[in-house]
Coordinates of C-alpha atoms in Angstrom, one line a residue:
M1 CA 56.8 -50.0 62.7
S2 CA 54.5 -52.1 60.6
A3 CA 50.8 -51.7 60.7
Y4 CA 48.6 -54.8 60.5
L5 CA 45.5 -54.5 58.4
T6 CA 42.2 -56.2 59.2
T7 CA 40.6 -58.5 56.7
D8 CA 38.1 -55.7 55.8
Q9 CA 40.9 -53.3 55.1
L10 CA 42.8 -55.8 53.0
T11 CA 39.6 -56.5 51.0
A12 CA 39.0 -52.8 50.5
R13 CA 42.6 -52.3 49.4
N14 CA 42.5 -55.2 47.0
R15 CA 39.2 -53.9 45.5
R16 CA 40.7 -50.5 45.0
S17 CA 43.8 -52.0 43.3
V18 CA 41.6 -53.9 40.9
W19 CA 39.6 -50.8 40.0
I20 CA 42.8 -48.8 39.5
A21 CA 44.2 -51.6 37.2
C22 CA 40.9 -51.6 35.3
G23 CA 41.1 -47.8 34.8
L24 CA 44.7 -48.0 33.6
V25 CA 43.8 -50.8 31.1
A26 CA 40.8 -48.8 29.9
F27 CA 43.0 -45.7 29.4
I28 CA 45.7 -47.7 27.5
V29 CA 43.0 -49.2 25.2
L30 CA 41.5 -45.7 24.6
I31 CA 44.9 -44.3 23.6
F32 CA 45.7 -47.3 21.4
L33 CA 42.3 -47.0 19.6
S34 CA 42.5 -43.3 19.0
T35 CA 46.1 -43.7 17.7
F36 CA 45.1 -46.6 15.4
L37 CA 42.0 -44.8 14.0
R38 CA 44.0 -41.6 13.4
M39 CA 46.7 -43.6 11.5
Q40 CA 44.0 -45.3 9.4
R41 CA 42.4 -42.0 8.5
N42 CA 45.8 -40.5 7.6
L43 CA 46.6 -43.6 5.4
A44 CA 43.3 -43.4 3.6
E45 CA 43.8 -39.6 3.0
R46 CA 47.4 -40.2 1.7
T47 CA 46.2 -42.9 -0.7
A48 CA 43.5 -40.6 -2.0
Q49 CA 46.0 -37.8 -2.5
Q50 CA 48.4 -40.2 -4.4
Q51 CA 45.6 -41.3 -6.7
V52 CA 44.7 -37.7 -7.5
I53 CA 48.4 -36.9 -8.2
A54 CA 48.7 -40.0 -10.4
E55 CA 45.6 -39.0 -12.4
Q56 CA 46.8 -35.4 -12.8
S57 CA 50.2 -36.6 -14.2
R58 CA 48.5 -38.6 -17.0

């Protein structure tokens, strides 16, 4: 048995779908940025450690 939705119900469902999609995109961007920034910080720290080790070996 299929239920037919009114135009108001279809509009509300579409609006919810758009907001859910926006929330998912925002979450993905947040995860990407936090991972990218963490990788940058680790790279800078490793470079600094390698410079210290190179200076100590001289």
